[in-house]
PDB file of N, CA and C in Angstrom:
ATOM      1  N   UNK A   1     -16.818  -7.120 -10.736  1.00 52.00           N
ATOM      2  CA  UNK A   1     -16.938  -6.641 -12.080  1.00 52.00           C
ATOM      3  C   UNK A   1     -17.185  -5.139 -12.043  1.00 52.00           C
ATOM      4  N   UNK A   2     -16.565  -4.428 -12.982  1.00 61.00           N
ATOM      5  CA  UNK A   2     -16.698  -2.978 -13.036  1.00 61.00           C
ATOM      6  C   UNK A   2     -17.412  -2.595 -14.328  1.00 61.00           C
ATOM      7  N   UNK A   3     -18.363  -1.694 -14.226  1.00 62.00           N
ATOM      8  CA  UNK A   3     -19.082  -1.208 -15.401  1.00 62.00           C
ATOM      9  C   UNK A   3     -18.361   0.023 -15.920  1.00 62.00           C
ATOM     10  N   UNK A   4     -18.042   0.015 -17.221  1.00 55.00           N
ATOM     11  CA  UNK A   4     -17.373   1.164 -17.825  1.00 55.00           C
ATOM     12  C   UNK A   4     -18.252   1.713 -18.940  1.00 55.00           C
ATOM     13  N   UNK A   5     -18.027   2.968 -19.281  1.00 62.00           N
ATOM     14  CA  UNK A   5     -18.834   3.599 -20.327  1.00 62.00           C
ATOM     15  C   UNK A   5     -18.347   3.159 -21.704  1.00 62.00           C
ATOM     16  N   UNK A   6     -19.180   3.379 -22.701  1.00 60.00           N
ATOM     17  CA  UNK A   6     -18.820   3.046 -24.083  1.00 60.00           C
ATOM     18  C   UNK A   6     -17.603   3.847 -24.532  1.00 60.00           C
ATOM     19  N   UNK A   7     -17.414   5.032 -23.973  1.00 57.00           N
ATOM     20  CA  UNK A   7     -16.253   5.847 -24.322  1.00 57.00           C
ATOM     21  C   UNK A   7     -14.965   5.269 -23.755  1.00 57.00           C
ATOM     22  N   UNK A   8     -15.052   4.609 -22.603  1.00 67.00           N
ATOM     23  CA  UNK A   8     -13.860   4.039 -21.970  1.00 67.00           C
ATOM     24  C   UNK A   8     -13.479   2.690 -22.569  1.00 67.00           C
ATOM     25  N   UNK A   9     -14.427   1.961 -23.126  1.00 65.00           N
ATOM     26  CA  UNK A   9     -14.193   0.596 -23.598  1.00 65.00           C
ATOM     27  C   UNK A   9     -13.043   0.482 -24.597  1.00 65.00           C
ATOM     28  N   UNK A  10     -12.974   1.308 -25.661  1.00 71.00           N
ATOM     29  CA  UNK A  10     -11.855   1.161 -26.608  1.00 71.00           C
ATOM     30  C   UNK A  10     -10.489   1.347 -25.944  1.00 71.00           C
ATOM     31  N   UNK A  11     -10.401   2.307 -25.028  1.00 69.00           N
ATOM     32  CA  UNK A  11      -9.126   2.522 -24.338  1.00 69.00           C
ATOM     33  C   UNK A  11      -8.754   1.320 -23.488  1.00 69.00           C
ATOM     34  N   UNK A  12      -9.717   0.764 -22.779  1.00 65.00           N
ATOM     35  CA  UNK A  12      -9.461  -0.404 -21.935  1.00 65.00           C
ATOM     36  C   UNK A  12      -9.006  -1.592 -22.778  1.00 65.00           C
ATOM     37  N   UNK A  13      -9.658  -1.818 -23.904  1.00 67.00           N
ATOM     38  CA  UNK A  13      -9.283  -2.937 -24.770  1.00 67.00           C
ATOM     39  C   UNK A  13      -7.887  -2.740 -25.345  1.00 67.00           C
ATOM     40  N   UNK A  14      -7.539  -1.520 -25.674  1.00 72.00           N
ATOM     41  CA  UNK A  14      -6.240  -1.218 -26.272  1.00 72.00           C
ATOM     42  C   UNK A  14      -5.084  -1.503 -25.309  1.00 72.00           C
ATOM     43  N   UNK A  15      -5.288  -1.290 -24.018  1.00 71.00           N
ATOM     44  CA  UNK A  15      -4.202  -1.461 -23.047  1.00 71.00           C
ATOM     45  C   UNK A  15      -4.405  -2.658 -22.115  1.00 71.00           C
ATOM     46  N   UNK A  16      -5.415  -3.480 -22.373  1.00 69.00           N
ATOM     47  CA  UNK A  16      -5.723  -4.571 -21.441  1.00 69.00           C
ATOM     48  C   UNK A  16      -4.587  -5.579 -21.303  1.00 69.00           C
ATOM     49  N   UNK A  17      -3.772  -5.751 -22.347  1.00 72.00           N
ATOM     50  CA  UNK A  17      -2.680  -6.724 -22.263  1.00 72.00           C
ATOM     51  C   UNK A  17      -1.458  -6.167 -21.532  1.00 72.00           C
ATOM     52  N   UNK A  18      -1.455  -4.886 -21.208  1.00 71.00           N
ATOM     53  CA  UNK A  18      -0.320  -4.261 -20.527  1.00 71.00           C
ATOM     54  C   UNK A  18      -0.329  -4.556 -19.031  1.00 71.00           C
ATOM     55  N   UNK A  19      -1.520  -4.639 -18.436  1.00 69.00           N
ATOM     56  CA  UNK A  19      -1.640  -4.807 -16.997  1.00 69.00           C
ATOM     57  C   UNK A  19      -1.926  -6.260 -16.646  1.00 69.00           C
ATOM     58  N   UNK A  20      -1.212  -6.816 -15.655  1.00 70.00           N
ATOM     59  CA  UNK A  20      -1.464  -8.208 -15.260  1.00 70.00           C
ATOM     60  C   UNK A  20      -2.805  -8.348 -14.542  1.00 70.00           C
ATOM     61  N   UNK A  21      -3.387  -9.548 -14.628  1.00 72.00           N
ATOM     62  CA  UNK A  21      -4.634  -9.819 -13.909  1.00 72.00           C
ATOM     63  C   UNK A  21      -4.390  -9.858 -12.405  1.00 72.00           C
ATOM     64  N   UNK A  22      -3.259 -10.412 -11.993  1.00 72.00           N
ATOM     65  CA  UNK A  22      -2.889 -10.497 -10.581  1.00 72.00           C
ATOM     66  C   UNK A  22      -1.546  -9.819 -10.385  1.00 72.00           C
ATOM     67  N   UNK A  23      -1.426  -9.076  -9.308  1.00 68.00           N
ATOM     68  CA  UNK A  23      -0.147  -8.442  -9.002  1.00 68.00           C
ATOM     69  C   UNK A  23       0.779  -9.451  -8.337  1.00 68.00           C
ATOM     70  N   UNK A  24       2.090  -9.392  -8.633  1.00 70.00           N
ATOM     71  CA  UNK A  24       3.031 -10.304  -7.984  1.00 70.00           C
ATOM     72  C   UNK A  24       3.229  -9.922  -6.518  1.00 70.00           C
ATOM     73  N   UNK A  25       3.856 -10.809  -5.782  1.00 70.00           N
ATOM     74  CA  UNK A  25       4.164 -10.540  -4.375  1.00 70.00           C
ATOM     75  C   UNK A  25       5.335  -9.563  -4.303  1.00 70.00           C
ATOM     76  N   UNK A  26       5.627  -9.088  -3.089  1.00 68.00           N
ATOM     77  CA  UNK A  26       6.785  -8.211  -2.927  1.00 68.00           C
ATOM     78  C   UNK A  26       8.039  -9.019  -3.240  1.00 68.00           C
ATOM     79  N   UNK A  27       9.141  -8.370  -3.561  1.00 67.00           N
ATOM     80  CA  UNK A  27      10.357  -9.115  -3.892  1.00 67.00           C
ATOM     81  C   UNK A  27      10.785 -10.031  -2.743  1.00 67.00           C
ATOM     82  N   UNK A  28      11.415 -11.142  -3.082  1.00 68.00           N
ATOM     83  CA  UNK A  28      11.866 -12.067  -2.035  1.00 68.00           C
ATOM     84  C   UNK A  28      12.980 -11.444  -1.193  1.00 68.00           C
ATOM     85  N   UNK A  29      13.233 -12.040  -0.051  1.00 70.00           N
ATOM     86  CA  UNK A  29      14.324 -11.582   0.806  1.00 70.00           C
ATOM     87  C   UNK A  29      15.630 -11.793   0.048  1.00 70.00           C
ATOM     88  N   UNK A  30      16.452 -10.786   0.017  1.00 72.00           N
ATOM     89  CA  UNK A  30      17.708 -10.875  -0.728  1.00 72.00           C
ATOM     90  C   UNK A  30      18.868 -11.159   0.220  1.00 72.00           C
ATOM     91  N   UNK A  31      19.994 -11.548  -0.365  1.00 79.00           N
ATOM     92  CA  UNK A  31      21.179 -11.865   0.428  1.00 79.00           C
ATOM     93  C   UNK A  31      21.778 -10.621   1.078  1.00 79.00           C
ATOM     94  N   UNK A  32      21.587  -9.469   0.460  1.00 79.00           N
ATOM     95  CA  UNK A  32      22.156  -8.223   0.966  1.00 79.00           C
ATOM     96  C   UNK A  32      21.135  -7.549   1.877  1.00 79.00           C
ATOM     97  N   UNK A  33      21.558  -7.198   3.085  1.00 76.00           N
ATOM     98  CA  UNK A  33      20.686  -6.483   4.022  1.00 76.00           C
ATOM     99  C   UNK A  33      20.705  -5.005   3.648  1.00 76.00           C
ATOM    100  N   UNK A  34      19.543  -4.437   3.393  1.00 74.00           N
ATOM    101  CA  UNK A  34      19.444  -3.041   2.987  1.00 74.00           C
ATOM    102  C   UNK A  34      19.048  -2.183   4.172  1.00 74.00           C
ATOM    103  N   UNK A  35      19.690  -1.047   4.318  1.00 76.00           N
ATOM    104  CA  UNK A  35      19.294  -0.094   5.350  1.00 76.00           C
ATOM    105  C   UNK A  35      19.647   1.313   4.874  1.00 76.00           C
ATOM    106  N   UNK A  36      18.968   2.279   5.432  1.00 79.00           N
ATOM    107  CA  UNK A  36      19.228   3.679   5.099  1.00 79.00           C
ATOM    108  C   UNK A  36      19.964   4.303   6.276  1.00 79.00           C
ATOM    109  N   UNK A  37      21.117   4.855   6.001  1.00 83.00           N
ATOM    110  CA  UNK A  37      21.909   5.507   7.044  1.00 83.00           C
ATOM    111  C   UNK A  37      21.274   6.858   7.369  1.00 83.00           C
ATOM    112  N   UNK A  38      20.983   7.080   8.621  1.00 83.00           N
ATOM    113  CA  UNK A  38      20.380   8.338   9.044  1.00 83.00           C
ATOM    114  C   UNK A  38      21.439   9.286   9.581  1.00 83.00           C
ATOM    115  N   UNK A  39      21.110  10.549   9.595  1.00 88.00           N
ATOM    116  CA  UNK A  39      22.017  11.552  10.150  1.00 88.00           C
ATOM    117  C   UNK A  39      22.103  11.312  11.653  1.00 88.00           C
ATOM    118  N   UNK A  40      23.317  11.222  12.211  1.00 91.00           N
ATOM    119  CA  UNK A  40      23.455  10.970  13.645  1.00 91.00           C
ATOM    120  C   UNK A  40      22.695  11.996  14.486  1.00 91.00           C
ATOM    121  N   UNK A  41      22.013  11.516  15.511  1.00 90.00           N
ATOM    122  CA  UNK A  41      21.291  12.380  16.431  1.00 90.00           C
ATOM    123  C   UNK A  41      19.868  12.713  16.012  1.00 90.00           C
ATOM    124  N   UNK A  42      19.476  12.336  14.800  1.00 88.00           N
ATOM    125  CA  UNK A  42      18.115  12.631  14.336  1.00 88.00           C
ATOM    126  C   UNK A  42      17.165  11.579  14.897  1.00 88.00           C
ATOM    127  N   UNK A  43      16.109  12.041  15.530  1.00 88.00           N
ATOM    128  CA  UNK A  43      15.111  11.149  16.132  1.00 88.00           C
ATOM    129  C   UNK A  43      13.854  11.122  15.271  1.00 88.00           C
ATOM    130  N   UNK A  44      13.144   9.990  15.246  1.00 86.00           N
ATOM    131  CA  UNK A  44      11.859   9.962  14.532  1.00 86.00           C
ATOM    132  C   UNK A  44      10.891  10.978  15.134  1.00 86.00           C
ATOM    133  N   UNK A  45      10.098  11.590  14.280  1.00 83.00           N
ATOM    134  CA  UNK A  45       9.122  12.580  14.729  1.00 83.00           C
ATOM    135  C   UNK A  45       7.920  11.846  15.298  1.00 83.00           C
ATOM    136  N   UNK A  46       7.516  12.225  16.492  1.00 79.00           N
ATOM    137  CA  UNK A  46       6.351  11.609  17.120  1.00 79.00           C
ATOM    138  C   UNK A  46       5.135  12.473  16.850  1.00 79.00           C
ATOM    139  N   UNK A  47       4.143  11.888  16.187  1.00 81.00           N
ATOM    140  CA  UNK A  47       2.937  12.627  15.834  1.00 81.00           C
ATOM    141  C   UNK A  47       1.736  11.731  16.069  1.00 81.00           C
ATOM    142  N   UNK A  48       0.674  12.295  16.598  1.00 81.00           N
ATOM    143  CA  UNK A  48      -0.540  11.515  16.825  1.00 81.00           C
ATOM    144  C   UNK A  48      -1.132  11.087  15.486  1.00 81.00           C
ATOM    145  N   UNK A  49      -1.653   9.859  15.400  1.00 80.00           N
ATOM    146  CA  UNK A  49      -2.271   9.423  14.142  1.00 80.00           C
ATOM    147  C   UNK A  49      -3.535  10.216  13.842  1.00 80.00           C
ATOM    148  N   UNK A  50      -3.886  10.244  12.552  1.00 82.00           N
ATOM    149  CA  UNK A  50      -5.129  10.915  12.161  1.00 82.00           C
ATOM    150  C   UNK A  50      -6.307  10.208  12.812  1.00 82.00           C
ATOM    151  N   UNK A  51      -7.315  10.977  13.176  1.00 87.00           N
ATOM    152  CA  UNK A  51      -8.530  10.387  13.748  1.00 87.00           C
ATOM    153  C   UNK A  51      -9.286   9.637  12.664  1.00 87.00           C
ATOM    154  N   UNK A  52      -9.812   8.465  13.038  1.00 88.00           N
ATOM    155  CA  UNK A  52     -10.637   7.677  12.126  1.00 88.00           C
ATOM    156  C   UNK A  52     -11.871   7.233  12.872  1.00 88.00           C
ATOM    157  N   UNK A  53     -12.993   7.239  12.171  1.00 90.00           N
ATOM    158  CA  UNK A  53     -14.180   6.709  12.827  1.00 90.00           C
ATOM    159  C   UNK A  53     -14.110   5.181  12.771  1.00 90.00           C
ATOM    160  N   UNK A  54     -15.015   4.525  13.462  1.00 93.00           N
ATOM    161  CA  UNK A  54     -14.989   3.070  13.589  1.00 93.00           C
ATOM    162  C   UNK A  54     -15.053   2.359  12.244  1.00 93.00           C
ATOM    163  N   UNK A  55     -15.848   2.874  11.327  1.00 92.00           N
ATOM    164  CA  UNK A  55     -15.972   2.245  10.004  1.00 92.00           C
ATOM    165  C   UNK A  55     -14.649   2.326   9.251  1.00 92.00           C
ATOM    166  N   UNK A  56     -13.992   3.492   9.292  1.00 91.00           N
ATOM    167  CA  UNK A  56     -12.703   3.651   8.608  1.00 91.00           C
ATOM    168  C   UNK A  56     -11.647   2.747   9.232  1.00 91.00           C
ATOM    169  N   UNK A  57     -11.622   2.674  10.556  1.00 92.00           N
ATOM    170  CA  UNK A  57     -10.644   1.838  11.239  1.00 92.00           C
ATOM    171  C   UNK A  57     -10.833   0.364  10.878  1.00 92.00           C
ATOM    172  N   UNK A  58     -12.084  -0.076  10.825  1.00 94.00           N
ATOM    173  CA  UNK A  58     -12.379  -1.459  10.446  1.00 94.00           C
ATOM    174  C   UNK A  58     -11.918  -1.721   9.004  1.00 94.00           C
ATOM    175  N   UNK A  59     -12.180  -0.777   8.108  1.00 93.00           N
ATOM    176  CA  UNK A  59     -11.759  -0.917   6.710  1.00 93.00           C
ATOM    177  C   UNK A  59     -10.238  -0.951   6.604  1.00 93.00           C
ATOM    178  N   UNK A  60      -9.544  -0.086   7.343  1.00 93.00           N
ATOM    179  CA  UNK A  60      -8.084  -0.054   7.326  1.00 93.00           C
ATOM    180  C   UNK A  60      -7.513  -1.390   7.781  1.00 93.00           C
ATOM    181  N   UNK A  61      -8.024  -1.914   8.888  1.00 94.00           N
ATOM    182  CA  UNK A  61      -7.531  -3.204   9.387  1.00 94.00           C
ATOM    183  C   UNK A  61      -7.752  -4.308   8.361  1.00 94.00           C
ATOM    184  N   UNK A  62      -8.924  -4.313   7.725  1.00 95.00           N
ATOM    185  CA  UNK A  62      -9.219  -5.316   6.706  1.00 95.00           C
ATOM    186  C   UNK A  62      -8.288  -5.208   5.510  1.00 95.00           C
ATOM    187  N   UNK A  63      -8.047  -3.981   5.060  1.00 92.00           N
ATOM    188  CA  UNK A  63      -7.160  -3.778   3.908  1.00 92.00           C
ATOM    189  C   UNK A  63      -5.726  -4.198   4.248  1.00 92.00           C
ATOM    190  N   UNK A  64      -5.259  -3.843   5.448  1.00 93.00           N
ATOM    191  CA  UNK A  64      -3.902  -4.229   5.846  1.00 93.00           C
ATOM    192  C   UNK A  64      -3.765  -5.744   5.942  1.00 93.00           C
ATOM    193  N   UNK A  65      -4.768  -6.415   6.507  1.00 95.00           N
ATOM    194  CA  UNK A  65      -4.741  -7.880   6.598  1.00 95.00           C
ATOM    195  C   UNK A  65      -4.678  -8.501   5.207  1.00 95.00           C
ATOM    196  N   UNK A  66      -5.466  -7.974   4.276  1.00 92.00           N
ATOM    197  CA  UNK A  66      -5.479  -8.493   2.905  1.00 92.00           C
ATOM    198  C   UNK A  66      -4.124  -8.277   2.229  1.00 92.00           C
ATOM    199  N   UNK A  67      -3.539  -7.092   2.403  1.00 90.00           N
ATOM    200  CA  UNK A  67      -2.229  -6.811   1.811  1.00 90.00           C
ATOM    201  C   UNK A  67      -1.143  -7.697   2.414  1.00 90.00           C
ATOM    202  N   UNK A  68      -1.209  -7.941   3.727  1.00 90.00           N
ATOM    203  CA  UNK A  68      -0.259  -8.853   4.375  1.00 90.00           C
ATOM    204  C   UNK A  68      -0.423 -10.269   3.839  1.00 90.00           C
ATOM    205  N   UNK A  69      -1.664 -10.722   3.754  1.00 90.00           N
ATOM    206  CA  UNK A  69      -1.960 -12.082   3.298  1.00 90.00           C
ATOM    207  C   UNK A  69      -1.468 -12.302   1.866  1.00 90.00           C
ATOM    208  N   UNK A  70      -1.628 -11.294   1.010  1.00 87.00           N
ATOM    209  CA  UNK A  70      -1.228 -11.421  -0.391  1.00 87.00           C
ATOM    210  C   UNK A  70       0.259 -11.161  -0.609  1.00 87.00           C
ATOM    211  N   UNK A  71       0.959 -10.720   0.440  1.00 84.00           N
ATOM    212  CA  UNK A  71       2.395 -10.516   0.333  1.00 84.00           C
ATOM    213  C   UNK A  71       2.806  -9.183  -0.260  1.00 84.00           C
ATOM    214  N   UNK A  72       1.881  -8.214  -0.345  1.00 83.00           N
ATOM    215  CA  UNK A  72       2.227  -6.906  -0.897  1.00 83.00           C
ATOM    216  C   UNK A  72       2.944  -6.034   0.122  1.00 83.00           C
ATOM    217  N   UNK A  73       2.705  -6.278   1.403  1.00 86.00           N
ATOM    218  CA  UNK A  73       3.384  -5.550   2.473  1.00 86.00           C
ATOM    219  C   UNK A  73       3.909  -6.559   3.476  1.00 86.00           C
ATOM    220  N   UNK A  74       4.802  -6.121   4.330  1.00 85.00           N
ATOM    221  CA  UNK A  74       5.316  -6.991   5.389  1.00 85.00           C
ATOM    222  C   UNK A  74       5.531  -6.145   6.638  1.00 85.00           C
ATOM    223  N   UNK A  75       5.558  -6.789   7.803  1.00 88.00           N
ATOM    224  CA  UNK A  75       5.787  -6.037   9.043  1.00 88.00           C
ATOM    225  C   UNK A  75       7.141  -5.324   9.003  1.00 88.00           C
ATOM    226  N   UNK A  76       7.218  -4.192   9.657  1.00 86.00           N
ATOM    227  CA  UNK A  76       8.437  -3.400   9.686  1.00 86.00           C
ATOM    228  C   UNK A  76       8.886  -3.190  11.125  1.00 86.00           C
ATOM    229  N   UNK A  77      10.195  -3.055  11.300  1.00 83.00           N
ATOM    230  CA  UNK A  77      10.745  -2.755  12.622  1.00 83.00           C
ATOM    231  C   UNK A  77      11.261  -1.312  12.676  1.00 83.00           C
ATOM    232  N   UNK A  78      10.994  -0.550  11.637  1.00 83.00           N
ATOM    233  CA  UNK A  78      11.476   0.827  11.564  1.00 83.00           C
ATOM    234  C   UNK A  78      10.741   1.717  12.561  1.00 83.00           C
ATOM    235  N   UNK A  79      11.467   2.602  13.252  1.00 84.00           N
ATOM    236  CA  UNK A  79      10.799   3.557  14.137  1.00 84.00           C
ATOM    237  C   UNK A  79      10.126   4.680  13.339  1.00 84.00           C
ATOM    238  N   UNK A  80      10.432   4.773  12.051  1.00 83.00           N
ATOM    239  CA  UNK A  80       9.833   5.786  11.190  1.00 83.00           C
ATOM    240  C   UNK A  80       8.572   5.221  10.560  1.00 83.00           C
ATOM    241  N   UNK A  81       7.623   6.076  10.278  1.00 83.00           N
ATOM    242  CA  UNK A  81       6.387   5.637   9.643  1.00 83.00           C
ATOM    243  C   UNK A  81       5.724   6.796   8.933  1.00 83.00           C
ATOM    244  N   UNK A  82       4.574   6.511   8.367  1.00 82.00           N
ATOM    245  CA  UNK A  82       3.803   7.538   7.664  1.00 82.00           C
ATOM    246  C   UNK A  82       2.338   7.366   8.025  1.00 82.00           C
ATOM    247  N   UNK A  83       1.603   8.465   8.097  1.00 83.00           N
ATOM    248  CA  UNK A  83       0.181   8.356   8.438  1.00 83.00           C
ATOM    249  C   UNK A  83      -0.619   7.723   7.301  1.00 83.00           C
ATOM    250  N   UNK A  84      -1.755   7.175   7.654  1.00 84.00           N
ATOM    251  CA  UNK A  84      -2.672   6.580   6.681  1.00 84.00           C
ATOM    252  C   UNK A  84      -3.929   7.425   6.653  1.00 84.00           C
ATOM    253  N   UNK A  85      -4.408   7.714   5.462  1.00 81.00           N
ATOM    254  CA  UNK A  85      -5.679   8.406   5.352  1.00 81.00           C
ATOM    255  C   UNK A  85      -6.409   7.894   4.122  1.00 81.00           C
ATOM    256  N   UNK A  86      -7.729   7.990   4.152  1.00 83.00           N
ATOM    257  CA  UNK A  86      -8.546   7.543   3.038  1.00 83.00           C
ATOM    258  C   UNK A  86      -8.885   8.729   2.151  1.00 83.00           C
ATOM    259  N   UNK A  87      -8.876   8.495   0.848  1.00 83.00           N
ATOM    260  CA  UNK A  87      -9.224   9.518  -0.127  1.00 83.00           C
ATOM    261  C   UNK A  87     -10.360   8.972  -0.972  1.00 83.00           C
ATOM    262  N   UNK A  88     -11.412   9.757  -1.144  1.00 79.00           N
ATOM    263  CA  UNK A  88     -12.537   9.316  -1.961  1.00 79.00           C
ATOM    264  C   UNK A  88     -12.118   9.223  -3.415  1.00 79.00           C
ATOM    265  N   UNK A  89     -12.660   8.222  -4.109  1.00 73.00           N
ATOM    266  CA  UNK A  89     -12.362   8.056  -5.534  1.00 73.00           C
ATOM    267  C   UNK A  89     -13.077   9.105  -6.339  1.00 73.00           C
TER     268      UNK A  89
END
């Protein structure tokens, strides 16, 4: 449960029917195989991951497991990737 201020309450009530209570899963596997054609000879950039302390790493693993379990993400075989970092709210 989240506590909101009296100033936020009218806005939340006004748009509460716009947002679903639960997010749907990622789209199902389709009949068409999708891929992005890369420029010939271009190699993925190799970069060291951002440093994370033990608490952040534990949180990241937990969040990824939850997203996998709920179907929001799936394993990838792409050699390309993006770094993960935490941002304070």
